[in-house]
Amino acid sequence: MAAPRPPPLGAPGGGPGGSGGAAPAAGAPAGVSMRMFHGEVFLGEMEVFPMKQGGEGGLPFPSNEIRVSHLSPPSERCPPLAILQTIAPFSVRCKLQSKLMPPLPSLHRLYLTCFNEFKSAVVVVGDEELHLVAMPTKSEKVPCFWCCSARSGLYASSVRMLNLRCLAIVFDLDETLIVANTMKSFEDRIEMLSRRMDVEDDPVRIAGMSAEIKRYIEDKELLKEFIDTDTVTDNGKIVGTQKEEVQPVSGGQERVLRPVIRLPDRNAILTRINPEIRDTSVFVKLRPAWEELRSYLTAKGRKRFEVYVCTMAERDYALEMWRLLDPEGNLISPQQLSERITCVKSGKSTCSKKSLQNVFRDRGCHPKMAMVIDDRLNVWDDKDQHRVHVVPAYIPYYAPQAEMANAVPVLCVARNVACNVRGGFFREFDENLLRKVFELFYENGLLDLPYAPDVGDYLVCEDTNFVPSNKDQAPIPEGKRGAEVEKRLNGQLYRGEQREGQQMSSSTRSPDDEGMSFRGTGAGRNVQPNGGALAIAPSVFVTVLQEIGRLCDSKVEFRSTVSNGKSMQFSVEVLFSNEKIGVGIGKTRDEAQVQAAEKALQNLESSYLSFVAPIAGVPNKDSRKSPGSGNGFLEDVTCSDVDISMHEPSGSTLKQDHSNNLDKLSSVMSLIREHCLEDQHVVFRDQVQNSNPARIEEYHFQVELAGQILGRGSGSDRDIAKLLAAEEALKTLKSTSDPQIKKYLRPVRCNG
């Protein structure tokens, strides 16, 4: 919950900085007098103070007058400054306050309306909006504003999303959600596999390719039957087409009815991009668990995410594929399709990269509030890559059982990741940003603004192109080019088909060649060549850790550093609820991350088994051992309470002491966090303990802030050891003069 909002005028105490008013503190920029209007209504004379030295040159108002055109939409729970800090961080251009005392009634009414209804007064300057935010003041009893700038239209869309606790999610199509083939692409793949079999000596690989060819032929025959008769024979049953009305193709206004056959048991759909041209028929496989992901996005009729699509496929194809994925239009309404589906032309130029700026060209969302689901990272602009959740490519013909090989299907993992991202984003928004914004006064400065969350803070960048140890030949690309459908869509023959077929014989592909493309999964696909189950990919370690964190309602973080030496070694730490549980070192960040995740899981294994064994009735040789022992796992109050009550049912006194220690620890940690700029800098480190079972186990902890040791504690009880370390750390923070520590602490505020 956010702190109570201070009264708007004349509020006593709180906040650093000098007094406001017409007499600024020494050294502050001089004020400039300007007339202020709401439309044509004169509101009064305002004193305007630039945030930086420079006088009028630093002021954003043209013609030396402030003309408010309209008020922003009201917000139910978010003050305008919190919204602006999220979508345009530290964009305060200047401060304004009334020169008249008392102010004109019209200005006072505007100020109170903005303050009480969470609105801002908007001044439009070209393609920019200047938002005048009503601020409480400690000393001056006149209307005071902060002026923040944002791109035109972005504020209005962000207000709605933040009020609804909604973020944006951007989907890729090909090999992320679907795999589609035409007759031509089926024939090309069968031919390529046959050529490979002719030169292959390994009988296991030959058997795998033979099984893959069989799967291609089976679906190719269904597609051929659909092209010839508008029916398919599925398991001896003849299934006819359904005419589905769709949005007009290529901007035409005529009513379009598309023949479609849905085969839910096969997770497949047959459709015809252009109903008049049978060669545009497509066999589409939907990725398993799509329905689960789709249901989460709109559960109980409430949107958790605004949905967008960004693909390198042709537009008409992309529109039809999305219609098959979202037939009722629950994720993207028909009226929004044209602006929500972005098609990027593939190529090697910079402009051919996918980017969130291009996706949100209508300014419906800020990139900081958006996450991406894609099977490749390098097709995205560098500045957006930390917001991409990379999923393994969908390759149903090469490895049909791969999707179900793991306990959690790929798209269910994506759902869990989206859930964690949304929870982390709004937890930071509510507990840090909102709370601190409510503490700000007109007299505060730019440096007092709190950090605003970014979706990228809660995503772990994974590289699914991990090179496996086996020497299996890469699977042939799956899917087809958007250009192929586009040319057939226009009734043209694809003259370069033969040449393209020869080019496809290579298993590699350009990093820019995506979207209905022939995709070479390359050596980076850790799959079995016989079409069987997917081997455990290194990214699974990260996925499992995230799933454990979600189930335990605990935050899983990966922190990486690069050594300064010539070897350029990467080091990654895994933090679980702010405690380090694994470390990995590698030549690349991804290699180090995989190693760290694997070690973290190994460290968690014994703790988890000792925790669940008594519940499941499984004998445990050391059932009295805390589930958190050894690696600081599950230091949540609820988990600890369950552990004590479960393992020592008769120790009521011990439980009471345990509860008191937890309460004290929680209070001390709250005080520590109040001293620090960012909570995530404070972590517990579990030190080496006695491993001899004949001796009483002793726990050792130390508290660190950005690598600096603040306090140590030890004891035979885990909670006491942590409490002692935390109390010593708090004393250190209160008395330290070390500049390496003080730079991470909040400045001391002076009242008055």
PDB file of C-alpha atoms in Angstrom, residues 211-418:
ATOM      1  CA  ALA A 211      10.733 -41.172 -39.512  1.00  0.00           C
ATOM      2  CA  GLU A 212      10.896 -37.433 -40.175  1.00  0.00           C
ATOM      3  CA  ILE A 213      10.132 -37.963 -43.879  1.00  0.00           C
ATOM      4  CA  LYS A 214       7.163 -40.112 -42.916  1.00  0.00           C
ATOM      5  CA  ARG A 215       5.738 -37.299 -40.779  1.00  0.00           C
ATOM      6  CA  TYR A 216       6.179 -34.790 -43.605  1.00  0.00           C
ATOM      7  CA  ILE A 217       4.505 -37.112 -46.121  1.00  0.00           C
ATOM      8  CA  GLU A 218       1.538 -37.722 -43.812  1.00  0.00           C
ATOM      9  CA  ASP A 219       0.781 -34.014 -43.444  1.00  0.00           C
ATOM     10  CA  LYS A 220       1.553 -33.334 -47.108  1.00  0.00           C
ATOM     11  CA  GLU A 221      -1.108 -35.863 -48.122  1.00  0.00           C
ATOM     12  CA  LEU A 222      -3.660 -34.140 -45.886  1.00  0.00           C
ATOM     13  CA  LEU A 223      -2.798 -30.778 -47.436  1.00  0.00           C
ATOM     14  CA  LYS A 224      -3.069 -32.208 -50.976  1.00  0.00           C
ATOM     15  CA  GLU A 225      -6.498 -33.651 -50.189  1.00  0.00           C
ATOM     16  CA  PHE A 226      -7.569 -30.271 -48.813  1.00  0.00           C
ATOM     17  CA  ILE A 227      -6.369 -28.522 -51.983  1.00  0.00           C
ATOM     18  CA  ASP A 228      -8.103 -30.993 -54.293  1.00  0.00           C
ATOM     19  CA  THR A 229     -11.400 -31.661 -52.478  1.00  0.00           C
ATOM     20  CA  ASP A 230     -11.774 -29.168 -49.617  1.00  0.00           C
ATOM     21  CA  THR A 231     -11.870 -32.182 -47.286  1.00  0.00           C
ATOM     22  CA  VAL A 232      -9.378 -34.327 -45.371  1.00  0.00           C
ATOM     23  CA  THR A 233      -9.531 -37.916 -44.152  1.00  0.00           C
ATOM     24  CA  ASP A 234      -8.409 -37.972 -40.532  1.00  0.00           C
ATOM     25  CA  ASN A 235      -8.244 -41.419 -38.880  1.00  0.00           C
ATOM     26  CA  GLY A 236     -10.766 -42.774 -41.376  1.00  0.00           C
ATOM     27  CA  LYS A 237     -13.194 -39.901 -40.888  1.00  0.00           C
ATOM     28  CA  ILE A 238     -13.869 -37.374 -43.665  1.00  0.00           C
ATOM     29  CA  VAL A 239     -13.772 -33.800 -42.359  1.00  0.00           C
ATOM     30  CA  GLY A 240     -15.138 -30.957 -44.503  1.00  0.00           C
ATOM     31  CA  THR A 241     -14.284 -27.264 -44.544  1.00  0.00           C
ATOM     32  CA  GLN A 242     -15.992 -24.552 -42.571  1.00  0.00           C
ATOM     33  CA  LYS A 243     -16.349 -21.133 -44.188  1.00  0.00           C
ATOM     34  CA  GLU A 244     -14.936 -18.584 -41.754  1.00  0.00           C
ATOM     35  CA  GLU A 245     -15.476 -14.877 -42.322  1.00  0.00           C
ATOM     36  CA  VAL A 246     -12.283 -12.894 -41.929  1.00  0.00           C
ATOM     37  CA  GLN A 247     -10.953  -9.395 -42.262  1.00  0.00           C
ATOM     38  CA  PRO A 248     -10.561  -8.298 -45.925  1.00  0.00           C
ATOM     39  CA  VAL A 249      -7.290  -9.319 -47.574  1.00  0.00           C
ATOM     40  CA  SER A 250      -4.849  -6.611 -48.724  1.00  0.00           C
ATOM     41  CA  GLY A 251      -7.129  -3.772 -47.662  1.00  0.00           C
ATOM     42  CA  GLY A 252     -10.037  -4.800 -49.897  1.00  0.00           C
ATOM     43  CA  GLN A 253     -13.592  -4.076 -48.793  1.00  0.00           C
ATOM     44  CA  GLU A 254     -15.283  -7.217 -50.104  1.00  0.00           C
ATOM     45  CA  ARG A 255     -16.552  -9.900 -47.738  1.00  0.00           C
ATOM     46  CA  VAL A 256     -13.985 -12.712 -47.460  1.00  0.00           C
ATOM     47  CA  LEU A 257     -14.935 -16.297 -46.580  1.00  0.00           C
ATOM     48  CA  ARG A 258     -11.955 -18.569 -46.058  1.00  0.00           C
ATOM     49  CA  PRO A 259     -12.186 -22.402 -46.159  1.00  0.00           C
ATOM     50  CA  VAL A 260     -10.746 -23.808 -42.923  1.00  0.00           C
ATOM     51  CA  ILE A 261     -10.449 -27.296 -41.410  1.00  0.00           C
ATOM     52  CA  ARG A 262      -9.522 -27.545 -37.729  1.00  0.00           C
ATOM     53  CA  LEU A 263      -8.070 -30.808 -36.445  1.00  0.00           C
ATOM     54  CA  PRO A 264      -7.805 -30.334 -32.655  1.00  0.00           C
ATOM     55  CA  ASP A 265      -6.520 -33.869 -32.013  1.00  0.00           C
ATOM     56  CA  ARG A 266      -3.549 -33.129 -34.281  1.00  0.00           C
ATOM     57  CA  ASN A 267      -3.193 -29.542 -32.988  1.00  0.00           C
ATOM     58  CA  ALA A 268      -3.354 -28.564 -36.668  1.00  0.00           C
ATOM     59  CA  ILE A 269      -5.366 -26.291 -38.962  1.00  0.00           C
ATOM     60  CA  LEU A 270      -5.641 -26.185 -42.762  1.00  0.00           C
ATOM     61  CA  THR A 271      -6.473 -22.833 -44.296  1.00  0.00           C
ATOM     62  CA  ARG A 272      -6.255 -20.962 -47.611  1.00  0.00           C
ATOM     63  CA  ILE A 273      -4.749 -17.489 -47.528  1.00  0.00           C
ATOM     64  CA  ASN A 274      -6.492 -16.473 -50.754  1.00  0.00           C
ATOM     65  CA  PRO A 275      -9.747 -18.466 -51.122  1.00  0.00           C
ATOM     66  CA  GLU A 276      -9.554 -18.054 -54.914  1.00  0.00           C
ATOM     67  CA  ILE A 277      -6.061 -19.542 -55.249  1.00  0.00           C
ATOM     68  CA  ARG A 278      -5.714 -23.123 -54.049  1.00  0.00           C
ATOM     69  CA  ASP A 279      -1.901 -22.927 -54.132  1.00  0.00           C
ATOM     70  CA  THR A 280      -2.088 -20.592 -51.123  1.00  0.00           C
ATOM     71  CA  SER A 281      -3.338 -23.466 -48.970  1.00  0.00           C
ATOM     72  CA  VAL A 282      -1.313 -23.900 -45.791  1.00  0.00           C
ATOM     73  CA  PHE A 283      -0.962 -26.691 -43.227  1.00  0.00           C
ATOM     74  CA  VAL A 284      -0.450 -25.087 -39.802  1.00  0.00           C
ATOM     75  CA  LYS A 285       0.691 -26.803 -36.617  1.00  0.00           C
ATOM     76  CA  LEU A 286      -0.096 -24.933 -33.395  1.00  0.00           C
ATOM     77  CA  ARG A 287       2.374 -25.165 -30.555  1.00  0.00           C
ATOM     78  CA  PRO A 288       1.090 -27.237 -27.613  1.00  0.00           C
ATOM     79  CA  ALA A 289      -0.163 -25.340 -24.532  1.00  0.00           C
ATOM     80  CA  TRP A 290      -1.096 -22.257 -26.561  1.00  0.00           C
ATOM     81  CA  GLU A 291      -4.602 -22.441 -25.088  1.00  0.00           C
ATOM     82  CA  GLU A 292      -3.190 -22.352 -21.548  1.00  0.00           C
ATOM     83  CA  LEU A 293      -1.115 -19.273 -22.339  1.00  0.00           C
ATOM     84  CA  ARG A 294      -4.000 -17.586 -24.137  1.00  0.00           C
ATOM     85  CA  SER A 295      -6.374 -18.276 -21.230  1.00  0.00           C
ATOM     86  CA  TYR A 296      -3.959 -16.740 -18.736  1.00  0.00           C
ATOM     87  CA  LEU A 297      -3.685 -13.502 -20.728  1.00  0.00           C
ATOM     88  CA  THR A 298      -7.455 -12.872 -20.456  1.00  0.00           C
ATOM     89  CA  ALA A 299      -8.438 -14.893 -17.375  1.00  0.00           C
ATOM     90  CA  LYS A 300     -11.816 -13.972 -15.830  1.00  0.00           C
ATOM     91  CA  GLY A 301     -12.432 -11.394 -18.529  1.00  0.00           C
ATOM     92  CA  ARG A 302      -9.634  -9.156 -17.263  1.00  0.00           C
ATOM     93  CA  LYS A 303      -6.662  -8.404 -19.466  1.00  0.00           C
ATOM     94  CA  ARG A 304      -3.353  -8.978 -17.749  1.00  0.00           C
ATOM     95  CA  PHE A 305      -1.458  -8.084 -20.943  1.00  0.00           C
ATOM     96  CA  GLU A 306      -2.149  -6.054 -24.051  1.00  0.00           C
ATOM     97  CA  VAL A 307      -1.146  -8.322 -26.943  1.00  0.00           C
ATOM     98  CA  TYR A 308       0.921  -7.402 -30.007  1.00  0.00           C
ATOM     99  CA  VAL A 309       2.538  -9.405 -32.828  1.00  0.00           C
ATOM    100  CA  CYS A 310       5.877  -8.688 -34.484  1.00  0.00           C
ATOM    101  CA  THR A 311       6.958 -10.976 -37.308  1.00  0.00           C
ATOM    102  CA  MET A 312       9.115 -11.016 -40.434  1.00  0.00           C
ATOM    103  CA  ALA A 313       6.351 -12.750 -42.387  1.00  0.00           C
ATOM    104  CA  GLU A 314       4.163 -11.177 -45.069  1.00  0.00           C
ATOM    105  CA  ARG A 315       1.225  -9.223 -43.715  1.00  0.00           C
ATOM    106  CA  ASP A 316      -1.696 -11.213 -45.168  1.00  0.00           C
ATOM    107  CA  TYR A 317      -0.140 -14.430 -43.936  1.00  0.00           C
ATOM    108  CA  ALA A 318       0.516 -12.930 -40.479  1.00  0.00           C
ATOM    109  CA  LEU A 319      -3.083 -11.733 -40.192  1.00  0.00           C
ATOM    110  CA  GLU A 320      -4.425 -15.199 -41.033  1.00  0.00           C
ATOM    111  CA  MET A 321      -2.038 -17.031 -38.707  1.00  0.00           C
ATOM    112  CA  TRP A 322      -3.037 -14.761 -35.854  1.00  0.00           C
ATOM    113  CA  ARG A 323      -6.719 -15.230 -36.650  1.00  0.00           C
ATOM    114  CA  LEU A 324      -6.214 -18.977 -36.321  1.00  0.00           C
ATOM    115  CA  LEU A 325      -4.525 -18.464 -32.957  1.00  0.00           C
ATOM    116  CA  ASP A 326      -7.132 -15.998 -31.669  1.00  0.00           C
ATOM    117  CA  PRO A 327     -10.356 -16.807 -33.572  1.00  0.00           C
ATOM    118  CA  GLU A 328     -12.684 -14.948 -31.186  1.00  0.00           C
ATOM    119  CA  GLY A 329     -10.545 -11.818 -31.158  1.00  0.00           C
ATOM    120  CA  ASN A 330     -10.202 -11.883 -27.356  1.00  0.00           C
ATOM    121  CA  LEU A 331      -6.511 -10.965 -27.394  1.00  0.00           C
ATOM    122  CA  ILE A 332      -6.579  -8.443 -30.245  1.00  0.00           C
ATOM    123  CA  SER A 333      -9.923  -7.057 -31.356  1.00  0.00           C
ATOM    124  CA  PRO A 334     -10.611  -6.850 -35.123  1.00  0.00           C
ATOM    125  CA  GLN A 335     -10.515  -3.046 -34.896  1.00  0.00           C
ATOM    126  CA  GLN A 336      -6.972  -3.173 -33.454  1.00  0.00           C
ATOM    127  CA  LEU A 337      -5.440  -5.707 -35.858  1.00  0.00           C
ATOM    128  CA  SER A 338      -3.942  -3.184 -38.253  1.00  0.00           C
ATOM    129  CA  GLU A 339      -2.022  -1.397 -35.486  1.00  0.00           C
ATOM    130  CA  ARG A 340      -1.220  -4.425 -33.312  1.00  0.00           C
ATOM    131  CA  ILE A 341       0.427  -6.639 -35.970  1.00  0.00           C
ATOM    132  CA  THR A 342       3.816  -5.415 -37.156  1.00  0.00           C
ATOM    133  CA  CYS A 343       5.577  -7.016 -40.128  1.00  0.00           C
ATOM    134  CA  VAL A 344       9.295  -6.327 -40.479  1.00  0.00           C
ATOM    135  CA  LYS A 345      11.056  -6.900 -43.784  1.00  0.00           C
ATOM    136  CA  SER A 346      13.933  -9.306 -43.284  1.00  0.00           C
ATOM    137  CA  GLY A 347      17.385  -8.269 -44.437  1.00  0.00           C
ATOM    138  CA  LYS A 348      20.802  -7.225 -43.196  1.00  0.00           C
ATOM    139  CA  SER A 349      20.145  -3.542 -42.646  1.00  0.00           C
ATOM    140  CA  THR A 350      19.600  -2.053 -39.211  1.00  0.00           C
ATOM    141  CA  CYS A 351      16.009  -1.151 -40.076  1.00  0.00           C
ATOM    142  CA  SER A 352      15.229  -4.826 -40.660  1.00  0.00           C
ATOM    143  CA  LYS A 353      15.634  -5.550 -36.964  1.00  0.00           C
ATOM    144  CA  LYS A 354      12.560  -5.935 -34.842  1.00  0.00           C
ATOM    145  CA  SER A 355      12.117  -3.156 -32.287  1.00  0.00           C
ATOM    146  CA  LEU A 356       9.565  -2.257 -29.637  1.00  0.00           C
ATOM    147  CA  GLN A 357       9.677   1.338 -30.816  1.00  0.00           C
ATOM    148  CA  ASN A 358       8.311   0.143 -34.154  1.00  0.00           C
ATOM    149  CA  VAL A 359       5.763  -2.143 -32.490  1.00  0.00           C
ATOM    150  CA  PHE A 360       4.451   0.768 -30.401  1.00  0.00           C
ATOM    151  CA  ARG A 361       4.546   3.322 -33.198  1.00  0.00           C
ATOM    152  CA  ASP A 362       1.008   4.378 -32.176  1.00  0.00           C
ATOM    153  CA  ARG A 363       2.386   5.023 -28.667  1.00  0.00           C
ATOM    154  CA  GLY A 364       0.036   2.539 -27.107  1.00  0.00           C
ATOM    155  CA  CYS A 365       2.707   1.441 -24.646  1.00  0.00           C
ATOM    156  CA  HIS A 366       6.205   2.283 -23.455  1.00  0.00           C
ATOM    157  CA  PRO A 367       8.889  -0.362 -24.196  1.00  0.00           C
ATOM    158  CA  LYS A 368       9.727  -0.529 -20.468  1.00  0.00           C
ATOM    159  CA  MET A 369       6.257  -2.000 -19.895  1.00  0.00           C
ATOM    160  CA  ALA A 370       6.519  -4.720 -22.575  1.00  0.00           C
ATOM    161  CA  MET A 371       7.967  -8.228 -22.785  1.00  0.00           C
ATOM    162  CA  VAL A 372       8.603 -10.301 -25.922  1.00  0.00           C
ATOM    163  CA  ILE A 373       8.127 -14.021 -26.593  1.00  0.00           C
ATOM    164  CA  ASP A 374      10.372 -15.099 -29.492  1.00  0.00           C
ATOM    165  CA  ASP A 375      12.517 -18.084 -30.441  1.00  0.00           C
ATOM    166  CA  ARG A 376      15.450 -15.860 -31.384  1.00  0.00           C
ATOM    167  CA  LEU A 377      17.160 -12.959 -29.692  1.00  0.00           C
ATOM    168  CA  ASN A 378      19.414 -11.575 -32.412  1.00  0.00           C
ATOM    169  CA  VAL A 379      16.525 -10.418 -34.616  1.00  0.00           C
ATOM    170  CA  TRP A 380      15.679  -7.775 -32.001  1.00  0.00           C
ATOM    171  CA  ASP A 381      17.216  -4.361 -31.598  1.00  0.00           C
ATOM    172  CA  ASP A 382      20.009  -4.362 -29.018  1.00  0.00           C
ATOM    173  CA  LYS A 383      18.189  -2.008 -26.676  1.00  0.00           C
ATOM    174  CA  ASP A 384      15.185  -4.369 -26.519  1.00  0.00           C
ATOM    175  CA  GLN A 385      16.980  -7.689 -26.102  1.00  0.00           C
ATOM    176  CA  HIS A 386      16.864  -7.650 -22.299  1.00  0.00           C
ATOM    177  CA  ARG A 387      13.065  -7.664 -22.571  1.00  0.00           C
ATOM    178  CA  VAL A 388      12.918 -10.831 -24.711  1.00  0.00           C
ATOM    179  CA  HIS A 389      12.015 -14.224 -23.255  1.00  0.00           C
ATOM    180  CA  VAL A 390      13.632 -16.675 -25.665  1.00  0.00           C
ATOM    181  CA  VAL A 391      11.847 -19.995 -26.182  1.00  0.00           C
ATOM    182  CA  PRO A 392      13.247 -23.057 -27.988  1.00  0.00           C
ATOM    183  CA  ALA A 393      12.193 -23.161 -31.643  1.00  0.00           C
ATOM    184  CA  TYR A 394       9.095 -25.258 -32.334  1.00  0.00           C
ATOM    185  CA  ILE A 395      10.287 -28.187 -34.536  1.00  0.00           C
ATOM    186  CA  PRO A 396       7.419 -30.730 -34.586  1.00  0.00           C
ATOM    187  CA  TYR A 397       8.672 -32.771 -37.571  1.00  0.00           C
ATOM    188  CA  TYR A 398      12.240 -33.196 -36.374  1.00  0.00           C
ATOM    189  CA  ALA A 399      11.378 -33.824 -32.694  1.00  0.00           C
ATOM    190  CA  PRO A 400       7.614 -34.325 -32.286  1.00  0.00           C
ATOM    191  CA  GLN A 401       7.865 -35.278 -28.607  1.00  0.00           C
ATOM    192  CA  ALA A 402      10.182 -32.419 -27.669  1.00  0.00           C
ATOM    193  CA  GLU A 403       7.407 -30.122 -26.435  1.00  0.00           C
ATOM    194  CA  MET A 404       6.173 -32.614 -23.873  1.00  0.00           C
ATOM    195  CA  ALA A 405       9.581 -33.959 -22.819  1.00  0.00           C
ATOM    196  CA  ASN A 406       9.843 -31.494 -19.967  1.00  0.00           C
ATOM    197  CA  ALA A 407       7.528 -31.425 -16.980  1.00  0.00           C
ATOM    198  CA  VAL A 408       6.369 -27.930 -17.972  1.00  0.00           C
ATOM    199  CA  PRO A 409       5.563 -27.306 -21.695  1.00  0.00           C
ATOM    200  CA  VAL A 410       7.408 -24.435 -23.344  1.00  0.00           C
ATOM    201  CA  LEU A 411       4.386 -22.122 -23.550  1.00  0.00           C
ATOM    202  CA  CYS A 412       3.430 -22.909 -19.950  1.00  0.00           C
ATOM    203  CA  VAL A 413       6.920 -21.802 -18.973  1.00  0.00           C
ATOM    204  CA  ALA A 414       6.317 -18.627 -20.992  1.00  0.00           C
ATOM    205  CA  ARG A 415       3.052 -18.153 -19.102  1.00  0.00           C
ATOM    206  CA  ASN A 416       4.874 -18.547 -15.781  1.00  0.00           C
ATOM    207  CA  VAL A 417       7.573 -16.117 -16.864  1.00  0.00           C
ATOM    208  CA  ALA A 418       4.911 -13.569 -17.875  1.00  0.00           C
TER     209      ALA A 418
END
